[in-house]
Structures are given as structure tokens and as C-alpha cells.
CSV table of C-alpha atoms and ligand atoms in Angstrom, one decimal:
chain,number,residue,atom,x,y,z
K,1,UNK,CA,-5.1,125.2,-52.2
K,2,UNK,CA,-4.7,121.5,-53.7
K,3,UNK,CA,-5.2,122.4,-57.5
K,4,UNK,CA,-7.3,120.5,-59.4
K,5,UNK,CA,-4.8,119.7,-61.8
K,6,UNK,CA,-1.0,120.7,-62.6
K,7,UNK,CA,2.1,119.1,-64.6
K,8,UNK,CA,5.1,117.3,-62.7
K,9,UNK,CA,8.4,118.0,-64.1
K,10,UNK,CA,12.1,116.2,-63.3
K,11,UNK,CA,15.3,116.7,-64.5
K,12,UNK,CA,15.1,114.5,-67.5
K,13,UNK,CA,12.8,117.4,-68.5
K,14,UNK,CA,15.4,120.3,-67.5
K,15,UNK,CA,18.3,117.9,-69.5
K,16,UNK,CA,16.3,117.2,-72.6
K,17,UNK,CA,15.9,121.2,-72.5
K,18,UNK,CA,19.4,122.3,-72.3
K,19,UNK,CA,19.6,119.5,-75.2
K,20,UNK,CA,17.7,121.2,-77.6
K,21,UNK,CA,19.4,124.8,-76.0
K,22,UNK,CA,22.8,123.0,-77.3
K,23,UNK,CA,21.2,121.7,-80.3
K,24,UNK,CA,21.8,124.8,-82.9
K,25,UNK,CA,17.5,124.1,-84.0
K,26,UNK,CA,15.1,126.4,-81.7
K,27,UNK,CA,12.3,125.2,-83.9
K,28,UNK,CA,11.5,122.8,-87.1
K,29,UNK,CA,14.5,120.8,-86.1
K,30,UNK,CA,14.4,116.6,-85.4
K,31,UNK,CA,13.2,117.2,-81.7
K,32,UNK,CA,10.0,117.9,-83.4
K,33,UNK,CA,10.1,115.0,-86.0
K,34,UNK,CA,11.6,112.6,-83.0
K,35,UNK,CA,8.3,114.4,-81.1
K,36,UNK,CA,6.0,113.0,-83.7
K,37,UNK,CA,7.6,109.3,-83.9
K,38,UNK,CA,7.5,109.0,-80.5
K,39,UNK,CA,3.8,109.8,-80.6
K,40,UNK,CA,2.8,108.3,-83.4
K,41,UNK,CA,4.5,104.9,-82.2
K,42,UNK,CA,2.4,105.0,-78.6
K,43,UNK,CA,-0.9,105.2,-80.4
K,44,UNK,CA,-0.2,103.1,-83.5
K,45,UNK,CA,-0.5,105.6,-85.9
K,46,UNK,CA,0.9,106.0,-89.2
K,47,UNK,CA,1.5,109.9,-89.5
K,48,UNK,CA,1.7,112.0,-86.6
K,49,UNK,CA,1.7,116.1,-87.1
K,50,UNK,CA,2.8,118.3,-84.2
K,51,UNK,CA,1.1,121.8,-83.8
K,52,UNK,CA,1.6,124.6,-81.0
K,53,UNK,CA,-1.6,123.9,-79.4
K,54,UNK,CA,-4.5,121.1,-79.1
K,55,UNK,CA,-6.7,124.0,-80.4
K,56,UNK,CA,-4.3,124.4,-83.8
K,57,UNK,CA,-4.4,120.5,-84.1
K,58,UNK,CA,-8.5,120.7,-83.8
K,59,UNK,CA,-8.7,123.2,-86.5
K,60,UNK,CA,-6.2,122.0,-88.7
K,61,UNK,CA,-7.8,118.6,-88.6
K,62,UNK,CA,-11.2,120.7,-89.7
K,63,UNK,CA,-9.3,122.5,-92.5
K,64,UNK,CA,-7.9,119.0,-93.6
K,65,UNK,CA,-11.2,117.6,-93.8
K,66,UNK,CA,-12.0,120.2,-95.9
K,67,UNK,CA,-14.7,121.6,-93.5
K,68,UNK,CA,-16.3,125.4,-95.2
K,69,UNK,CA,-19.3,127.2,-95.3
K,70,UNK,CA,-22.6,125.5,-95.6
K,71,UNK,CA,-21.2,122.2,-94.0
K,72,UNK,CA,-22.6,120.8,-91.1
K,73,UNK,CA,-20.1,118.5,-88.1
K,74,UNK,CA,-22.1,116.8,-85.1
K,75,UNK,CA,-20.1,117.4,-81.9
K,76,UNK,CA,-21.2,117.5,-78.1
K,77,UNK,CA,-22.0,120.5,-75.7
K,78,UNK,CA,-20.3,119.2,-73.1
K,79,UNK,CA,-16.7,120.1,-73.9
K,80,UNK,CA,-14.1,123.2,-74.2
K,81,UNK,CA,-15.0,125.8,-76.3
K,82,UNK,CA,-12.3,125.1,-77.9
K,83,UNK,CA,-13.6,121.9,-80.1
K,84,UNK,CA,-16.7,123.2,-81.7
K,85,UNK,CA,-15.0,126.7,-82.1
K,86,UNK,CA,-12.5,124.6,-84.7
K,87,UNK,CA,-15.6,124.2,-86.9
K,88,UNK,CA,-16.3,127.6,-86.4
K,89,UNK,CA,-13.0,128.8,-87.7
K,90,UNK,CA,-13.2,126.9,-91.7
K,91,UNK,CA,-17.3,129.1,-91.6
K,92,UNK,CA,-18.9,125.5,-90.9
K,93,UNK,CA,-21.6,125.1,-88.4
K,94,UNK,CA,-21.1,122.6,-85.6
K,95,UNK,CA,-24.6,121.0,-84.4
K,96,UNK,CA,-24.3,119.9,-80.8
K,97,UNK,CA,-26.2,116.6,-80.0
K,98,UNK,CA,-27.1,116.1,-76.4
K,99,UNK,CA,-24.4,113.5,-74.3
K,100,UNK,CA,-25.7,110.1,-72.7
K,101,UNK,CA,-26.1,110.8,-69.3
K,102,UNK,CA,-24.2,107.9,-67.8
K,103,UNK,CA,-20.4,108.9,-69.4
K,104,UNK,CA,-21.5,112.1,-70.4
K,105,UNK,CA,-20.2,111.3,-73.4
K,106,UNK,CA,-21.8,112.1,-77.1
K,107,UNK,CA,-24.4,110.1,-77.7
K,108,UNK,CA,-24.6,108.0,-80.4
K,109,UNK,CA,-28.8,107.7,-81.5
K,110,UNK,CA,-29.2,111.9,-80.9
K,111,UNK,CA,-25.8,112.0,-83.2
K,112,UNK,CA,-27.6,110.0,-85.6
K,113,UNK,CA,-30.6,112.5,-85.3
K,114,UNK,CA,-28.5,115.2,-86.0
K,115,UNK,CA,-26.7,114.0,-89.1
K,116,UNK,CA,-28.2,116.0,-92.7
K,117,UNK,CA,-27.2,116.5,-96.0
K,118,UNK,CA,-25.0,119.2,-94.8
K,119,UNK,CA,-23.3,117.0,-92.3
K,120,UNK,CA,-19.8,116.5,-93.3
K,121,UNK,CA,-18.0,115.1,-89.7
K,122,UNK,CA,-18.5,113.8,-86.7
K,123,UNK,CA,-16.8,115.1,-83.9
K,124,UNK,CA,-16.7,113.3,-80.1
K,125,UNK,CA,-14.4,114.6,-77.2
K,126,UNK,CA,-13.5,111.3,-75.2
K,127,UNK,CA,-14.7,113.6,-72.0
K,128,UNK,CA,-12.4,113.0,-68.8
K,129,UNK,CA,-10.4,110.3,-70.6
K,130,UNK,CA,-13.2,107.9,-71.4
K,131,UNK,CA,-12.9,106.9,-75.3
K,132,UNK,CA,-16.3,107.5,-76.6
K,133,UNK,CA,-18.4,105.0,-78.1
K,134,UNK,CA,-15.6,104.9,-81.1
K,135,UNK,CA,-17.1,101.6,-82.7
K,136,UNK,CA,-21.0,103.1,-83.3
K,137,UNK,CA,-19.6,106.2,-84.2
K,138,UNK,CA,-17.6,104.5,-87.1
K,139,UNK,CA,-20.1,102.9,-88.1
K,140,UNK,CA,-22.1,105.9,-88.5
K,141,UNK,CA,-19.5,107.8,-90.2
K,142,UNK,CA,-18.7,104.7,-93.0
K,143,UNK,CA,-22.7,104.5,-93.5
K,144,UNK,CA,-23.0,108.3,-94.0
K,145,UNK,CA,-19.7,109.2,-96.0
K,146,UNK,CA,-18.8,111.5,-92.8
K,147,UNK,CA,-15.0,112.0,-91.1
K,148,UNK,CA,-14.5,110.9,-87.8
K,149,UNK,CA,-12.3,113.5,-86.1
K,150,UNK,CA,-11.5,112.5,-82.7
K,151,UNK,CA,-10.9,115.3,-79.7
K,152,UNK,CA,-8.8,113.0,-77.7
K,153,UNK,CA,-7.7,116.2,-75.8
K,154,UNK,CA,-8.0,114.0,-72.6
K,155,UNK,CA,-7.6,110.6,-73.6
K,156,UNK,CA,-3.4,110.1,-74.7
K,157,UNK,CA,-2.5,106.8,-73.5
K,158,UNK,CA,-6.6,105.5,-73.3
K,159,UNK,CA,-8.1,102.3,-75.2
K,160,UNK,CA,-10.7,100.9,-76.9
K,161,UNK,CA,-11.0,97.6,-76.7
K,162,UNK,CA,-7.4,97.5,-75.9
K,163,UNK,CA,-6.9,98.9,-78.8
K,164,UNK,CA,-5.1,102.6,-78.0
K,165,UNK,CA,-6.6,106.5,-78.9
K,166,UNK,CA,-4.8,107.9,-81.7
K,167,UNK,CA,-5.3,104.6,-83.9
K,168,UNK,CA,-9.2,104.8,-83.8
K,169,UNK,CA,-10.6,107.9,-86.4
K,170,UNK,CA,-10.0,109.0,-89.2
K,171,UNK,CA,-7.6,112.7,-87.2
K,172,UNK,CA,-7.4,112.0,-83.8
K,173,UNK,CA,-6.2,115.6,-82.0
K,174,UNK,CA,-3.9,115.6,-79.2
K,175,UNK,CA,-3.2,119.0,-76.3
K,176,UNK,CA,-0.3,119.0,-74.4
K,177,UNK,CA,-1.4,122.2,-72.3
K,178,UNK,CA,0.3,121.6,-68.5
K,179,UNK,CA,-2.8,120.0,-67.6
K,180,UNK,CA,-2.9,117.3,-70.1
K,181,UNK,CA,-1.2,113.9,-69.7
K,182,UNK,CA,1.8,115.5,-71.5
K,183,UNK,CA,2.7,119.0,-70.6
K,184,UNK,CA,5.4,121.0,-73.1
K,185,UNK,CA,3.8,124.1,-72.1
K,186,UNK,CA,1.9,124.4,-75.1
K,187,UNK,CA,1.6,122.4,-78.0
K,188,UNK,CA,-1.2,119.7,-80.0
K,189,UNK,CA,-0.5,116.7,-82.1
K,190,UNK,CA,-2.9,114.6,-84.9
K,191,UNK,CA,-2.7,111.5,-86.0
K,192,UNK,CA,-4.3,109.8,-88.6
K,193,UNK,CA,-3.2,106.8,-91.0
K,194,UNK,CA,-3.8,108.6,-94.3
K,195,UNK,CA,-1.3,110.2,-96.6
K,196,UNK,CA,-3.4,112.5,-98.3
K,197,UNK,CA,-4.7,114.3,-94.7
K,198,UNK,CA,-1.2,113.9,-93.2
K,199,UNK,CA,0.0,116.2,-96.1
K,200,UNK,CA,-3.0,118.7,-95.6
K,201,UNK,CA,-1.9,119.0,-91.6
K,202,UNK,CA,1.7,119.8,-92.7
K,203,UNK,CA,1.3,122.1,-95.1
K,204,UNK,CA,-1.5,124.2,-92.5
K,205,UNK,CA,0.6,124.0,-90.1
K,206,UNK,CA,3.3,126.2,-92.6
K,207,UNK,CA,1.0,129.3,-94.4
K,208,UNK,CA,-0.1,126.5,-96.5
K,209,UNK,CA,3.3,126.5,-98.3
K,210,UNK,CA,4.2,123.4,-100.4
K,211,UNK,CA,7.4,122.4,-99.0
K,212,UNK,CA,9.5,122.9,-96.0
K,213,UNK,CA,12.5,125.1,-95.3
K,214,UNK,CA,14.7,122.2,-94.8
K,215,UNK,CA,13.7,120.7,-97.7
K,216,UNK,CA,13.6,123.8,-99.5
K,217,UNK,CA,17.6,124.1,-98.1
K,218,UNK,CA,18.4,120.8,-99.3
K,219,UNK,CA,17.3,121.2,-102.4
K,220,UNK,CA,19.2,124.3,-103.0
K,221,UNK,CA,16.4,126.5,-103.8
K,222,UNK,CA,14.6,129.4,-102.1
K,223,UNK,CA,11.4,128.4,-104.2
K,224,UNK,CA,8.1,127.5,-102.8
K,225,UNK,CA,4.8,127.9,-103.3
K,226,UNK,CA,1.6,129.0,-101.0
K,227,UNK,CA,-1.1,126.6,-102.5
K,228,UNK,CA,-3.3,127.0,-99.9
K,229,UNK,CA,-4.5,129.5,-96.6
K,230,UNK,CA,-2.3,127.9,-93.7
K,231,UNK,CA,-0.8,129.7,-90.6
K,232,UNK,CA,1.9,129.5,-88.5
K,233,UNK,CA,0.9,126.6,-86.1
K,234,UNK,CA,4.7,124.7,-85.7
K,235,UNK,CA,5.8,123.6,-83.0
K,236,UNK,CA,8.9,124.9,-81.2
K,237,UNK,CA,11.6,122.1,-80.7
K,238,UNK,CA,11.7,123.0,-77.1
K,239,UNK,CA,8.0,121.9,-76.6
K,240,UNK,CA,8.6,119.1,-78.6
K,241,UNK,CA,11.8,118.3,-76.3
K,242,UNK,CA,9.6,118.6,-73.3
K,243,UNK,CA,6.9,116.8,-74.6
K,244,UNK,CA,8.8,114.0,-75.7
K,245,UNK,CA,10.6,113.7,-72.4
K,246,UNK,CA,6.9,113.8,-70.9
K,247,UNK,CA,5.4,111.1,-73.0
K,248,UNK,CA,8.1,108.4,-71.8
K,249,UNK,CA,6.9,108.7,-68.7
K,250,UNK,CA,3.1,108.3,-69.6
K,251,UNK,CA,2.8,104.8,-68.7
K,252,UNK,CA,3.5,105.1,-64.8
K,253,UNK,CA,1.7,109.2,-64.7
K,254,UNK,CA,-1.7,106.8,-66.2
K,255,UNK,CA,-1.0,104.2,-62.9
K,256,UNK,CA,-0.8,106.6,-60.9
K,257,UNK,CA,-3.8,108.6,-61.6
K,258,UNK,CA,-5.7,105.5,-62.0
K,259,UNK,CA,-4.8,104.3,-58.2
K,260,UNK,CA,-6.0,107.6,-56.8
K,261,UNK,CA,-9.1,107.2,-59.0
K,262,UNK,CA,-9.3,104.0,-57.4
K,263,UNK,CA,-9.1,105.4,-54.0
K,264,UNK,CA,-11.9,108.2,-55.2
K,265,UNK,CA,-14.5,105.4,-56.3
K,266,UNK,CA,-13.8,103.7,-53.2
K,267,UNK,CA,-14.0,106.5,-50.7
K,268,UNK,CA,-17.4,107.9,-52.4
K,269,UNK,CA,-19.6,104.6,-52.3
K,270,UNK,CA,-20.9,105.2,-49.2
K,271,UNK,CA,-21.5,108.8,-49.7
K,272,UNK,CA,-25.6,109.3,-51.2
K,273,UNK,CA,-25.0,112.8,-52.1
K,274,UNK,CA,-22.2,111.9,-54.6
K,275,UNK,CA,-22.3,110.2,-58.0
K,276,UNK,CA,-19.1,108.5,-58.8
K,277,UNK,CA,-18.2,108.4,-62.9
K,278,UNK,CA,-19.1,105.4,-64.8
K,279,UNK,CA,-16.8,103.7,-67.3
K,280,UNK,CA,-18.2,101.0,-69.8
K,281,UNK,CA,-16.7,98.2,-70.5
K,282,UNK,CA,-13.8,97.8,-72.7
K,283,UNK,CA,-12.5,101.2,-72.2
K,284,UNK,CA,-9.6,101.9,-70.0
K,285,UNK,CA,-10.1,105.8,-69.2
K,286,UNK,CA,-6.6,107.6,-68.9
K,287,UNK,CA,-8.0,109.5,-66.2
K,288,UNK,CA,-7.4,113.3,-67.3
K,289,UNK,CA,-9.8,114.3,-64.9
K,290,UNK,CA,-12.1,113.7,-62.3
K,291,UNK,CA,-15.6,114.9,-62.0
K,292,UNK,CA,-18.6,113.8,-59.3
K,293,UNK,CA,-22.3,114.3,-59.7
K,294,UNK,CA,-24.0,116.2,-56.9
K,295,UNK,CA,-26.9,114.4,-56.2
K,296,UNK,CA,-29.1,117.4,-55.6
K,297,UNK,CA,-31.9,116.2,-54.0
K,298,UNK,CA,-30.5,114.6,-51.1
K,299,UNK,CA,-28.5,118.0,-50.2
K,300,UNK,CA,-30.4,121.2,-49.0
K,301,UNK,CA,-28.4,123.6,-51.3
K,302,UNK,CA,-27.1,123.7,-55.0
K,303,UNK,CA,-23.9,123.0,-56.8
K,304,UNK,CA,-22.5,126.5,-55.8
K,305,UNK,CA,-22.7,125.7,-52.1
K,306,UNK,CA,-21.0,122.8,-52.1
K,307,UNK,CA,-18.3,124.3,-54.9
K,308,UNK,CA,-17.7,127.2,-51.9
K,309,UNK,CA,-17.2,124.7,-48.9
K,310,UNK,CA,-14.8,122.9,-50.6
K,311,UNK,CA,-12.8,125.8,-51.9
K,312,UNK,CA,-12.8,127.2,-48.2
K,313,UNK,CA,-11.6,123.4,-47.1
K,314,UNK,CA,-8.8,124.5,-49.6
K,315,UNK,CA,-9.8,121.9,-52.1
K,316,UNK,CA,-9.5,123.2,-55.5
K,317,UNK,CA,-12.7,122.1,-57.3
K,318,UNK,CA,-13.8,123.0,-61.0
K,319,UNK,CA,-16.2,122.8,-63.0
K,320,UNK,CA,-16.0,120.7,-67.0
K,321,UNK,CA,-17.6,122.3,-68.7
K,322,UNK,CA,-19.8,125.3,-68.7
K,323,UNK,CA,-22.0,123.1,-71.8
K,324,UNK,CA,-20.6,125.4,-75.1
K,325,UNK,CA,-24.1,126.3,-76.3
K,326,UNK,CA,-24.5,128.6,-73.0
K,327,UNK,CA,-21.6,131.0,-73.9
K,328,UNK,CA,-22.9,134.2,-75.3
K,329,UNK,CA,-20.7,133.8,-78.6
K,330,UNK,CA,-22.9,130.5,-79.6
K,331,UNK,CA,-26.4,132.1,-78.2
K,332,UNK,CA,-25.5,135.0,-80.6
K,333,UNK,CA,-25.2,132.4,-83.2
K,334,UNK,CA,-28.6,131.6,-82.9
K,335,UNK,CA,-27.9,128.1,-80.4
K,336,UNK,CA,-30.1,127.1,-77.8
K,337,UNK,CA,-28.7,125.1,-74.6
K,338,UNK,CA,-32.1,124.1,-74.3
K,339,UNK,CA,-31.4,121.4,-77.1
K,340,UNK,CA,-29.2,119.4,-75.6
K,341,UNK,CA,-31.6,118.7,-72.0
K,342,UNK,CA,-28.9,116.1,-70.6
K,343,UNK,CA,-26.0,118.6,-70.9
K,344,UNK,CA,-27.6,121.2,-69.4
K,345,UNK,CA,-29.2,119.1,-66.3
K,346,UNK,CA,-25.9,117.2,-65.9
K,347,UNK,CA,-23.7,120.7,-66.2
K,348,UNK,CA,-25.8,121.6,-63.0
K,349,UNK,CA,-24.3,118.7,-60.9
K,350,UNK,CA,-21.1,119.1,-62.2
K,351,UNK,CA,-18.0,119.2,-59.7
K,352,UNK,CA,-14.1,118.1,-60.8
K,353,UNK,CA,-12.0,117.1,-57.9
K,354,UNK,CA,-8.6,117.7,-57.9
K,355,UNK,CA,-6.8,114.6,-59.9
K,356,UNK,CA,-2.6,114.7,-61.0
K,357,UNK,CA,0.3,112.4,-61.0
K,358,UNK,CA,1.8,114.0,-57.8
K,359,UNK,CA,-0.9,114.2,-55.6
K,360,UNK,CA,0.0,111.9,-52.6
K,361,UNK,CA,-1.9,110.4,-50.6
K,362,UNK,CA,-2.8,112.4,-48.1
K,363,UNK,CA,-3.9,114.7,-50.2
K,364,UNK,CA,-6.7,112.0,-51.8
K,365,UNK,CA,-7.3,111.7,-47.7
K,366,UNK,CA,-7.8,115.1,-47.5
K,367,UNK,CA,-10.2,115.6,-50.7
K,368,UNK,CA,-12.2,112.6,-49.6
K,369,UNK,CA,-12.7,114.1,-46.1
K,370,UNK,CA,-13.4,117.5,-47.2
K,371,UNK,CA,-16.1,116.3,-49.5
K,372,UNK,CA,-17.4,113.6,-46.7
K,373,UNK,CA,-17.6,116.8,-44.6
K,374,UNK,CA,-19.3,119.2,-47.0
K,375,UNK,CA,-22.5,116.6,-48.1
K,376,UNK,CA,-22.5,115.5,-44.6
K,377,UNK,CA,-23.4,119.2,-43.8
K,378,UNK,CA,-25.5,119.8,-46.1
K,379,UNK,CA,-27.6,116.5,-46.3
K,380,UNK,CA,-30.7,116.3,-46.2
M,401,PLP,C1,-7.4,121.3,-73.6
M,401,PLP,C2,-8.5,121.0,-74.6
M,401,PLP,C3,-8.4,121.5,-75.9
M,401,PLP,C4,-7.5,122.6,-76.4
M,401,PLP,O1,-6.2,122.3,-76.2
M,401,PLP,P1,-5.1,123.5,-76.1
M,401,PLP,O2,-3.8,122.7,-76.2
M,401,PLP,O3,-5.3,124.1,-74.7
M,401,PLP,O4,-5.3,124.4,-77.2
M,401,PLP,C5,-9.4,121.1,-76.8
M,401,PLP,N1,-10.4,120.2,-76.4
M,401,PLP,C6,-10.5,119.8,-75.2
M,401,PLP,C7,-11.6,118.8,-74.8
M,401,PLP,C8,-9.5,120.2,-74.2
M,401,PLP,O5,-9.6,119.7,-73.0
């Protein structure tokens, strides 16, 4: 079965390993700090703060904004769990506003709608590696008093108007889960060009204790003080090591997936039944993943028909995402996936194709012929 994603790793990884292995720091040591430069200079970002997941960068960057009960942060449906459960975790209340239906990314006028008195943030996921609509949502945020907090889970090495993901909000939160642009097994990263937030991420990411062991060590004291509820989100320096040695090599993994994208757009045009992903202008997508639209009336049977045949034509399809407001934990909550319309009617068409730097490309060949076959099939 062709997956629909998975992580490529070389020797440079293997060495920068049995580097750290040789190192005398397992974790907190300079492959972390060299870890956070390295990322910090790709996306032009001032400060950049490592955790041990994307999900511990998301809620850290909630806890920093200084997210608690009674506030309110505007995110989409249309995402992993993961990002609205962040909000969740400081006792706020995230308020999903419905996704424009062309990029299926948030949309900017129902994110507008959705702002209150309560709301405190604004939350977009740059959904398959698209940057959302950064500029409107700025201005929103400036005009409203609100953080911009940027899930750019997908999006490490995208632009903006040339200008690169990382640089753009106010946190911008990285994952570096084997499926991600970077894979170091596990581990998250924010950035953000302020002092004062860069300083709240740290000291979260340590039990909320004031200063660090090595500073602590140089300083020849074992005194410290907890001034605030943190947890133990570091990083190890072997995911840092990993990651690092991944990141250098971000630039050609990007080309590559963007030629087989390429190859995808071109192979579908002829095909009625499939909807091919739109990107707007001015934003270079860094291609995290894939996903078609079923077009649902020219094919005799649903999404789960089609989902079947290609898994039996060994194609590994998936689905991003099950909309968050549909999962019992948010209905008990009191949400509605009703609400967002364009989520839920989108979710329905919904089918990733498989998309990673070492596919070759036969195996595009193969994906594009399997999904020829299957609507072909099934048309109508
Ligand atoms: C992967 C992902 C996360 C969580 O990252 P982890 O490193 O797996 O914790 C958050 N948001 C989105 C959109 C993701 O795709």
C-alpha cells in the first residue's frame, strides 16, 4: 500500500544522531538551541521556542497569549483536533467559523462574524500548506485588539507574498510529527518576534520555572522559582538533532512535492468527477498534503465507495479532516457541525491522495491511474 504520507531519512540523519549520542547532552543541550536558530533563521523570525510536539507548541502559544476561562478564540472546523483542543486546554472556548469553500481555508467575513467581547485570538490552520488569508486576518486582529496565532502545522517552508510562514502572526506553531515537512519523530516549534511571548513559551515549556538548569549551573545556585503552571514540554536534543538535519534539506523535499503536485493537477484536468485544489495568488503552498474533491454528482456512489476502490487498488487515501465540531467530545460541549455548512458539505467530498518527497514517479503514475480507473467506474 502506497501511504499517503511518510518521512525520508539518510545518513546525515543517522550521523547527526550518533552526534548528539557522542555529545554528553541527551536533552536541553545546544542541539536544541542550534534547532531553534536554524528555524528561526528559515522563517525570519526573531525567537524561536522548541517543544516535544506541534500540539505542546499550540497550547503553549494559548497559555502565552494568556488564553483562560471566559475567553473566546475564532478558529476553523476543518482541522486536527488537535488546534482547537489547545484552547480547550487554558478553559477558553474556541468558536469555529465555517472555511471558504475554494481553499478550504478559514474564512475571513464568517471570522469577522464570530468575533465578541469575549474573543481574545484568532486562530487559522494554513490547511494542506496553503498560508491562509494572513493579510485580512491581521487586519482584523490589529482592528479588534486580538492575537494572531498561526497553526502552520502544514505550512514550514510556505509564503505569503514571498514573504515566508513563521514571520507572519503574532506565534506561529510548527509539528515535526514524521508526516510533516520535518520529521524528528516528535517535536513542535513557535516563533514569534516578541520578547515578552518568547519568555512565556520558555518558561511553559519548563513547569513554569523562572530560569533554566544551565543557567541555574552557571550561576552556581540550585535556586529557582515556579512563577507560573508550566509542564514538561522540552525537547529532547536527539529530536532536535534530527530535525535540524531534516530542515537543511527542506528546500529540495518542497520541489519535490511541488513537481508531483504538478503532475497531480495535470493528470486530473480531464477527469469531471475530481476537483483539483485551488491556490490563490501570492501564496506558494508547501504542499503538506494533497486532497481532491469528489464531485458527487457526476459519480453513482458516495465518498466511501470511491475511498474503498482505491484502497483495494492499494492506494493509501485519507481523509483531512473529520470537521472537529463532529467529534463526540465538542458535541458534548454543546457544538453543532451544523454551524459551519461549508465544512461539513466539503468534509463529504473529502479524499487525500498519497503525497511525500520519495514517492517516484511511477507511483504518481500509479495514483493517477487508479483514481482515473475508479471515477471512470463509477461515472455517471
Ligand atoms: C500535526 C498537526 C498538529 C499537531 O502536531 P503534533 O506534532 O502531531 O502534536 C496540529 N495541527 C495540525 C493542523 C496538524 O496537522
Amino acid at each position: 500500500m502506497l501511504p499517503y504520507a511518510t518521512q525520508t531519512v539518510d545518513e546525515r540523519d543517522e550521523r547527526a544522531l550518533l552526534d548528539v549520542l557522542a555529545s554528553g547532552w541527551l536533552t536541553t543541550g545546544p542541539a536544541v538551541r542550534r534547532f531553534e536558530e536554524a528555524v528561526a533563521t528559515r522563517v525570519g523570525a526573531r525567537h524561536a521556542v522548541a517543544f516535544s510536539s506541534g500540539t505542546a507548541a499550540l497550547h503553549a502559544a494559548a497559555a502565552a497569549a494568556g488564553l483562560g476561562e471566559g475567553d473566546e478564540v475564532v478558529t476553523t472546523p476543518l482541522s486536527f483536533v488537535a488546534t482547537a483542543n489547545s484552547v480547550l486546554y487554558q478553559g477558553a472556548r474556541p468558536v469555529f467559523a465555517d472555511v471558504e469553500r475554494e481553499t478550504l481555508l478559514l474564512d475571513v467575513e464568517r471570522t469577522a462574524a464570530a468575533v465578541t467581547s469575549a474573543t481574545r485570538a484568532l486562530l487559522p490552520v494554513d490547511f494542506t500548506g496553503q498560508p491562509c488569508d494572513i493579510r485580512a486576518l491581521r487586519e482584523l486582529a490589529t482592528s479588534h485588539g486580538l492575537l494572531l496565532i498561526e497553526d502552520a502545522a502544514h505550512s514550514l517552508g510556505a509564503t505569503f507574498d514571498g514573504r515566508p510562514v513563521g514571520s507572519l502572526a503574532d506565534m506561529t506553531c510548527f509539528s515535526f510529527h514524521p508526516v510533516k515537512h520535518v520529521a524528528a519523530g516528535e517535536g513542535g516549534m513557535v516563533t514569534t518576534d516578541d520578547e515578552q511571548l518568547a519568555a512565556r513559551l520558555v518558561r511553559f515549556r519548563n513547569h513554569g520555572i523562572s530560569a533554566s538548569f544551565r543557567e541555574r549551573a552557571s550561576r552556581g545556585t540550585w535556586e529557582y522559582d515556579v512563577e507560573a503552571v508550566g509542564f514538561n514540554y522540552r525537547l529532547s536534543d536527539l529530536h532536535s538533532a534530527l530535525g535540524a538535519s531534516q530542515l537543511a534539506r527542506l528546500d529540495a523535499s518542497i520541489e519535490r512535492r511541488r513537481a508531483i503536485v504538478a503532475r497531480y493537477q495535470e493528470g486530473f484536468a480531464s477527469l469531471d468527477a475530481v476537483e483539483r485544489p485551488t491556490t490563490r495568488p501570492g501564496r506558494e503552498s508547501s504542499w503538506h498534503l494533497y486532497t481532491i474533491r469528489l464531485r458527487l454528482d457526476r459519480l453513482g456512489v458516495g465518498r466511501q465507495q470511491v475511498f474503498d476502490a482505491l484502497r483495494a487498488e492499494n492506494i493509501g487515501v485519507n481523509v483531512h479532516y473529520i470537521p472537529i465540531p463532529r467529534h463526540s467530545l465538542y458535541r458534548q460541549l454543546g457544538y453543532r457541525p451544523e454551524a459551519c455548512p461549508v465544512a461539513e458539505a466539503e468534509y463529504e467530498r473529502l479524499v487525500t491522495l498519497p503525497l511525500f518527497p520519495a514517492m517516484t514517479d511511477d507511483d504518481v503514475d500509479d495514483v493517477l491511474e487508479a483514481v482515473r480507473k475508479v471515477v471512470t467506474a463509477y461515472g455517471v
